[in-house]
PDB file of C-alpha atoms in Angstrom:
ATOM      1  CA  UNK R   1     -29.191   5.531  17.095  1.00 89.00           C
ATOM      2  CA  UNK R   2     -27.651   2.047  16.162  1.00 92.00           C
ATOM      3  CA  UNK R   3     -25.615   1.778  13.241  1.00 92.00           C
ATOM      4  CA  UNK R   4     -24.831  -1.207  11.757  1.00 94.00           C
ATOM      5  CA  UNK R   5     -21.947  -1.478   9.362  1.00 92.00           C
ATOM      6  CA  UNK R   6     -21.246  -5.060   7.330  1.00 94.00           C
ATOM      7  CA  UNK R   7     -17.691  -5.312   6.162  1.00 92.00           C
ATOM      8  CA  UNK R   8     -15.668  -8.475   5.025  1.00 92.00           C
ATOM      9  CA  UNK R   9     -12.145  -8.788   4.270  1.00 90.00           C
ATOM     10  CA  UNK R  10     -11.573 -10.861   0.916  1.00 89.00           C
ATOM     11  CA  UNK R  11      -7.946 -11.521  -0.753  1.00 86.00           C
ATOM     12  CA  UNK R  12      -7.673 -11.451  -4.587  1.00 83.00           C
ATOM     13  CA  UNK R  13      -5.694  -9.623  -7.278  1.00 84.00           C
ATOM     14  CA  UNK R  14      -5.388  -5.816  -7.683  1.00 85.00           C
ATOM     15  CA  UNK R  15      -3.825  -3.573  -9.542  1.00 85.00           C
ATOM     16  CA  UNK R  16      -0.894  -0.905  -8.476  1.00 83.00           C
ATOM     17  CA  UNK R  17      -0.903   1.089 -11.294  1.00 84.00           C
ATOM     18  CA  UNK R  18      -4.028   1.087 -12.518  1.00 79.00           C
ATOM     19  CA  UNK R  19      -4.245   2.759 -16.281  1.00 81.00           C
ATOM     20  CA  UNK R  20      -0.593   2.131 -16.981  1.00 86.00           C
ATOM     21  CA  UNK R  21       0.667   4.795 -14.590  1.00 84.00           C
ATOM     22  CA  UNK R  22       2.717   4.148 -11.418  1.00 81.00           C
ATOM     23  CA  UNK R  23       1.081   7.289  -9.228  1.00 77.00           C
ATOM     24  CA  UNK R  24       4.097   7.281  -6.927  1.00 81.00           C
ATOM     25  CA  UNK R  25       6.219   8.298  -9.657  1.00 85.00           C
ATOM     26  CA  UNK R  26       3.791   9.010 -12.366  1.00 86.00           C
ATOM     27  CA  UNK R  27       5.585   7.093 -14.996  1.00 88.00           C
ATOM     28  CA  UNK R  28       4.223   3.954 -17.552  1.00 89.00           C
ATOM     29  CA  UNK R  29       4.768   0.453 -15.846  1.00 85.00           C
ATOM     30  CA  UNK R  30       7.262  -0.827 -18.034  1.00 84.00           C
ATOM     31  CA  UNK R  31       6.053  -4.458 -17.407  1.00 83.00           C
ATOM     32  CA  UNK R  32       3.482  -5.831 -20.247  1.00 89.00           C
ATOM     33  CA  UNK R  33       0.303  -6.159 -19.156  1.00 90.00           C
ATOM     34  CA  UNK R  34      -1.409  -9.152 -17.342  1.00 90.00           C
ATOM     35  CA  UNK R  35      -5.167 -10.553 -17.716  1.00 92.00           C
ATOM     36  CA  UNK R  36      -6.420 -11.752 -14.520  1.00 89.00           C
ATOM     37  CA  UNK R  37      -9.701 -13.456 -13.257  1.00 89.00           C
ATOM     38  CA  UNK R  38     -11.259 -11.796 -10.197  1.00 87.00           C
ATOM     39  CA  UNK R  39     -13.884 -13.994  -8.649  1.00 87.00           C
ATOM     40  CA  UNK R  40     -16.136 -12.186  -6.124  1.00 87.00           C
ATOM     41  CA  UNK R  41     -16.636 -15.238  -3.048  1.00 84.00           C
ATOM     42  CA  UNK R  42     -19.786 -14.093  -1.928  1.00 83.00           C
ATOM     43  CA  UNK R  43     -21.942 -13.666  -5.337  1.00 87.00           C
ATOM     44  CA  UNK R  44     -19.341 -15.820  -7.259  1.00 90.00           C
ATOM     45  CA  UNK R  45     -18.950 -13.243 -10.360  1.00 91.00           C
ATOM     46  CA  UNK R  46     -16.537 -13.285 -12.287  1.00 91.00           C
ATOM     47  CA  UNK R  47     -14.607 -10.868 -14.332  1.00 89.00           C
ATOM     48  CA  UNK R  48     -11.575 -10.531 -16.342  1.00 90.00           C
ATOM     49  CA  UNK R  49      -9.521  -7.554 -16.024  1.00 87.00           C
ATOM     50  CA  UNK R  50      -6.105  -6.201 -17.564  1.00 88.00           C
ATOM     51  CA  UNK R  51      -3.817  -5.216 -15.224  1.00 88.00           C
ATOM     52  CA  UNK R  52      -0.625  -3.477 -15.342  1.00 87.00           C
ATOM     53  CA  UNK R  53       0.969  -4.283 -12.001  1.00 84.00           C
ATOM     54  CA  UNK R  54      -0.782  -7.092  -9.749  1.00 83.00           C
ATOM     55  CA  UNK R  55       0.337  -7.557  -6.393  1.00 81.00           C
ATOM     56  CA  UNK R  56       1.991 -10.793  -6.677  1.00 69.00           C
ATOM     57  CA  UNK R  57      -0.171 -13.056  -4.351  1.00 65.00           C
ATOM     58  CA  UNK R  58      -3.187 -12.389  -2.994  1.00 74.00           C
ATOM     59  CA  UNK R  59      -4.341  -8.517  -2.018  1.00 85.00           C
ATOM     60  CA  UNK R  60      -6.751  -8.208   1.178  1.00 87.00           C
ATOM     61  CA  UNK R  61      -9.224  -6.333   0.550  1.00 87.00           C
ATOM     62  CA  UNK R  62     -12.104  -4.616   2.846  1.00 87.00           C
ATOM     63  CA  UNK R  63     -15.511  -4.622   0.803  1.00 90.00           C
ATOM     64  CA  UNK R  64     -18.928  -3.089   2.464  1.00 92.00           C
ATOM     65  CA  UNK R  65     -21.898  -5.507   2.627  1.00 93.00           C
ATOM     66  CA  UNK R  66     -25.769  -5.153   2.838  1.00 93.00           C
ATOM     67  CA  UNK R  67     -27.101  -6.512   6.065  1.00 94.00           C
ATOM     68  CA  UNK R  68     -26.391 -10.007   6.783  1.00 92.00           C
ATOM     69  CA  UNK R  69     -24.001 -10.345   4.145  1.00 90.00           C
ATOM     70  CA  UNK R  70     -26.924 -10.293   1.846  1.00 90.00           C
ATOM     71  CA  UNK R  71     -24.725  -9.021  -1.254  1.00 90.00           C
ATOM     72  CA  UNK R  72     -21.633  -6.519  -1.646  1.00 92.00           C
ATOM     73  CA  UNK R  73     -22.639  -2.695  -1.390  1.00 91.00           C
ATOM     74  CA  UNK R  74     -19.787  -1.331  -3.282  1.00 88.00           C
ATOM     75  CA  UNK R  75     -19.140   2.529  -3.152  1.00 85.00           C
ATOM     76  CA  UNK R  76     -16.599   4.459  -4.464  1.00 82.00           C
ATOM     77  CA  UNK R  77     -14.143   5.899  -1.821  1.00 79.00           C
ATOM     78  CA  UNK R  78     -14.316   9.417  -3.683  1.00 79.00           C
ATOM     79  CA  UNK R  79     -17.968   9.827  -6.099  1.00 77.00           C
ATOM     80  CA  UNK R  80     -16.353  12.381  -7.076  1.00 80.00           C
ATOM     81  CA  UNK R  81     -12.943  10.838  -8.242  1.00 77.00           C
ATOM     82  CA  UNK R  82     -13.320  10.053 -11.669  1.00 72.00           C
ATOM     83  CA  UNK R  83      -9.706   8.247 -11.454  1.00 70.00           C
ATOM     84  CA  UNK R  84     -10.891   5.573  -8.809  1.00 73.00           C
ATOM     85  CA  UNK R  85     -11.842   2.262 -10.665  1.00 76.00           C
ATOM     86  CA  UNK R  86     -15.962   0.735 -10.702  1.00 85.00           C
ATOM     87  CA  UNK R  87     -15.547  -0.980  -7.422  1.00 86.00           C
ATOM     88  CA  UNK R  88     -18.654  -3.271  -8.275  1.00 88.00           C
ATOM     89  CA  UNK R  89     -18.464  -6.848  -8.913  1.00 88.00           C
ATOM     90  CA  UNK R  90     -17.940  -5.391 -13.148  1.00 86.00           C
ATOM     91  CA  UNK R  91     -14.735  -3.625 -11.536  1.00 84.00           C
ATOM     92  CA  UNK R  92     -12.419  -4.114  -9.289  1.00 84.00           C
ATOM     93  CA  UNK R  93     -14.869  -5.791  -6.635  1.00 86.00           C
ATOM     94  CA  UNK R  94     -13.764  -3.632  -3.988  1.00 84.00           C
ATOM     95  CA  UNK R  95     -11.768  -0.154  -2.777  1.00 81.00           C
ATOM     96  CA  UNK R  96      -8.818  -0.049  -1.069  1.00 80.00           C
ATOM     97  CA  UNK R  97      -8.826   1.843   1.101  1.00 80.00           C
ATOM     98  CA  UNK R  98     -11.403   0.346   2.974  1.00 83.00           C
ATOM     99  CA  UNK R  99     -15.270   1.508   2.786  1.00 86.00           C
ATOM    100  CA  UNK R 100     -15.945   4.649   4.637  1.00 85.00           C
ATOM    101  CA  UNK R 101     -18.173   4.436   7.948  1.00 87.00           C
ATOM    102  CA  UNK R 102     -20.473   7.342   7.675  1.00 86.00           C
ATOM    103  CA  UNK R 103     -22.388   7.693  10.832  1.00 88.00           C
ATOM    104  CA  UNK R 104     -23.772  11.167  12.801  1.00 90.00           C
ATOM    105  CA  UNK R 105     -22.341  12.354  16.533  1.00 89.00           C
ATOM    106  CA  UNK R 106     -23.818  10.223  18.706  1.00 88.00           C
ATOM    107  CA  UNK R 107     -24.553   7.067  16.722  1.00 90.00           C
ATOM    108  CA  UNK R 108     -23.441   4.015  18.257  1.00 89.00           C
ATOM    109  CA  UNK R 109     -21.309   1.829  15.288  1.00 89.00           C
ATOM    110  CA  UNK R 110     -21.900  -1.409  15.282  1.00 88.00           C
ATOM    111  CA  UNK R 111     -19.323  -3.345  12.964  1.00 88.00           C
ATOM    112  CA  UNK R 112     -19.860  -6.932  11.881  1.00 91.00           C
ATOM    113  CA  UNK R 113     -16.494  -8.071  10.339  1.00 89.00           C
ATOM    114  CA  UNK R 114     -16.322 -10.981   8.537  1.00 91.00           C
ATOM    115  CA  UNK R 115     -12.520 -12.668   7.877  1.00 89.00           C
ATOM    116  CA  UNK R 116     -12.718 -14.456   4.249  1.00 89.00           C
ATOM    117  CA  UNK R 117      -8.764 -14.573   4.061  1.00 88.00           C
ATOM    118  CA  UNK R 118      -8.094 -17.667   2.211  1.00 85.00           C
ATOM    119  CA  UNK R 119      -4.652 -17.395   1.334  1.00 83.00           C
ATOM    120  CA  UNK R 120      -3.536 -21.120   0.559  1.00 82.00           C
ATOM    121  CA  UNK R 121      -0.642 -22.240   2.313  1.00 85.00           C
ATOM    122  CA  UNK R 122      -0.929 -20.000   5.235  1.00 85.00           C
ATOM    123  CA  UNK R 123      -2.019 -21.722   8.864  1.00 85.00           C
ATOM    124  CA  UNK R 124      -5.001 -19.590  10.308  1.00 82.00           C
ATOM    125  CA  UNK R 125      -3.178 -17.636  12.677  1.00 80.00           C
ATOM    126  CA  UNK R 126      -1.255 -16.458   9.882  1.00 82.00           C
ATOM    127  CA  UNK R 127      -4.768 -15.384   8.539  1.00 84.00           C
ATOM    128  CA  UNK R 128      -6.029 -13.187  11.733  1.00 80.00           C
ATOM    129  CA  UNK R 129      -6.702  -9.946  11.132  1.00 81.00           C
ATOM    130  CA  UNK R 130      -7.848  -6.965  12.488  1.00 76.00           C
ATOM    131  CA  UNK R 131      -9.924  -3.809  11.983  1.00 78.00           C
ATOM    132  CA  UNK R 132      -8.418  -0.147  12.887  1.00 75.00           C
ATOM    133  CA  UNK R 133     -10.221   3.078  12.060  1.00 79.00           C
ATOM    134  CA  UNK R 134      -9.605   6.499  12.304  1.00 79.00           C
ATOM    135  CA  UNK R 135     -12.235   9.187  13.307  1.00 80.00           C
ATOM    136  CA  UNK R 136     -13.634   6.873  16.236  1.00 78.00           C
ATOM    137  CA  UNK R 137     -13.166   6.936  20.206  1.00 75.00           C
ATOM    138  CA  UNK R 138     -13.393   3.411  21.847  1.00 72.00           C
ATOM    139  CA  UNK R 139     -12.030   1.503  24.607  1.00 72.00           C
ATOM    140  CA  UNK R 140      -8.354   1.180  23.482  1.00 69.00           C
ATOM    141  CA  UNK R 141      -8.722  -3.203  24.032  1.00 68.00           C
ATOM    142  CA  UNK R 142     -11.330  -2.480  20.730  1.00 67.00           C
ATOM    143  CA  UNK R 143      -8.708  -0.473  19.229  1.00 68.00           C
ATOM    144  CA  UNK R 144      -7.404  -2.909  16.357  1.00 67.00           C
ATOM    145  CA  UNK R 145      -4.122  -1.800  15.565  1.00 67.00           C
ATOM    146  CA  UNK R 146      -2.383  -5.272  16.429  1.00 62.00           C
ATOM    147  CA  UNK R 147      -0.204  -6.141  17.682  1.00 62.00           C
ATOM    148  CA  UNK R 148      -0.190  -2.972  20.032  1.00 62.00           C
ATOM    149  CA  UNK R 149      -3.592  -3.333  21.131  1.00 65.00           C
ATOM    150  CA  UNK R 150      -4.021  -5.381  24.389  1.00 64.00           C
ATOM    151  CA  UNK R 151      -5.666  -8.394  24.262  1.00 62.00           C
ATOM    152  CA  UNK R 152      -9.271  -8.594  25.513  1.00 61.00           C
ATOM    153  CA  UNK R 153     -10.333 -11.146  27.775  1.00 65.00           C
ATOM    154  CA  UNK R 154     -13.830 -10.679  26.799  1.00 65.00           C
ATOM    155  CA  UNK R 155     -13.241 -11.919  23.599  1.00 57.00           C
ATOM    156  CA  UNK R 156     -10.130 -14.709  23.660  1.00 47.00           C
ATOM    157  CA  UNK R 157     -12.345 -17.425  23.863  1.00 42.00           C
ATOM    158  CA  UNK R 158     -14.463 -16.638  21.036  1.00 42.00           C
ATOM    159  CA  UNK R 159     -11.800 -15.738  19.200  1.00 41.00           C
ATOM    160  CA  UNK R 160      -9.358 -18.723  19.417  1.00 38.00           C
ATOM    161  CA  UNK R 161     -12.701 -21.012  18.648  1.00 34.00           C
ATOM    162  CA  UNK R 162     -13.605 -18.977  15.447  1.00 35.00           C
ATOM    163  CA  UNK R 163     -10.777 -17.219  13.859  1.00 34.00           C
ATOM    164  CA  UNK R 164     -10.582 -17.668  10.236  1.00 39.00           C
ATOM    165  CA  UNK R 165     -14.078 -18.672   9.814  1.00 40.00           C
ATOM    166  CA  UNK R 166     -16.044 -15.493  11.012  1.00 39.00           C
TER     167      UNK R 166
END
């Protein structure tokens, strides 16, 4: 059976310690608090959130999508992790990690990744990324851990045309 999976990587602000608590060392964040506008690019919501310890600059993101990029199908990493923030466009728009691929033996996976990196001030190759999972055998050219995978031929073309766009 075909699966098709719809996931877009998106940069915006997010939080290290969310709740006031660093959870490396488990101690308050020292720094005062920040409010900060998240703006989801695809449905253009907007939310604003206090945050103890932003990444300074831009976090990328990897946010599940309906088909065709129809509209965000955010899902907690853990249901069952009543830490892990609303990862709706009313939260945190997002997870990180990534969305899991759920998918039975035997299933093909089909992944449509979109690139909406739009860092300012960065030239496009600067803004290439790629897509690694775990749990998954492939062709090690599909593998996605750059910049140890080898390129592809298949795909060099399309890739130089498009990057940053798709």
């Amino acid at each position: 059976m075909d699966k098709h999976i719809w996931i877009q990587l998106e940069n915006h602000e997010w939080d290290l310690a969310p709740n006031n608590i660093n959870r490396m060392t488990g101690q308050h964040v020292q720094d005062p608090p920040q409010t900060v506008t998240l703006i989801s690019p695809e449905t253009l919501v907007s939310n604003t959130r206090t945050m103890f310890k932003p990444i300074e600059g831009d976090a990328l993101i990897l946010r599940r999508y309906t088909e065709n990029w129809t509209r965000p199908d955010d899902r907690k990493v853990n249901p069952w992790d009543l830490n892990e923030p609303n990862p709706t466009d009313t939260g945190t728009m997002g997870t990180i990690p990534g969305p899991v691929i759920e998918c039975d033996v035997g299933d093909r996976v089909i992944v449509h990744f979109r690139n909406k990196d739009n860092r300012s001030g960065l030239d496009p190759i600067h803004r290439m990324h790629s897509l690694h999972t775990h749990g998954f055998v492939f062709n090690i050219t599909h593998d996605g851990a750059y910049p140890l995978t080898p390129p592809d031929p298949n795909q060099a073309g399309t890739m130089r045309k498009t990057y940053g766009t798709t």
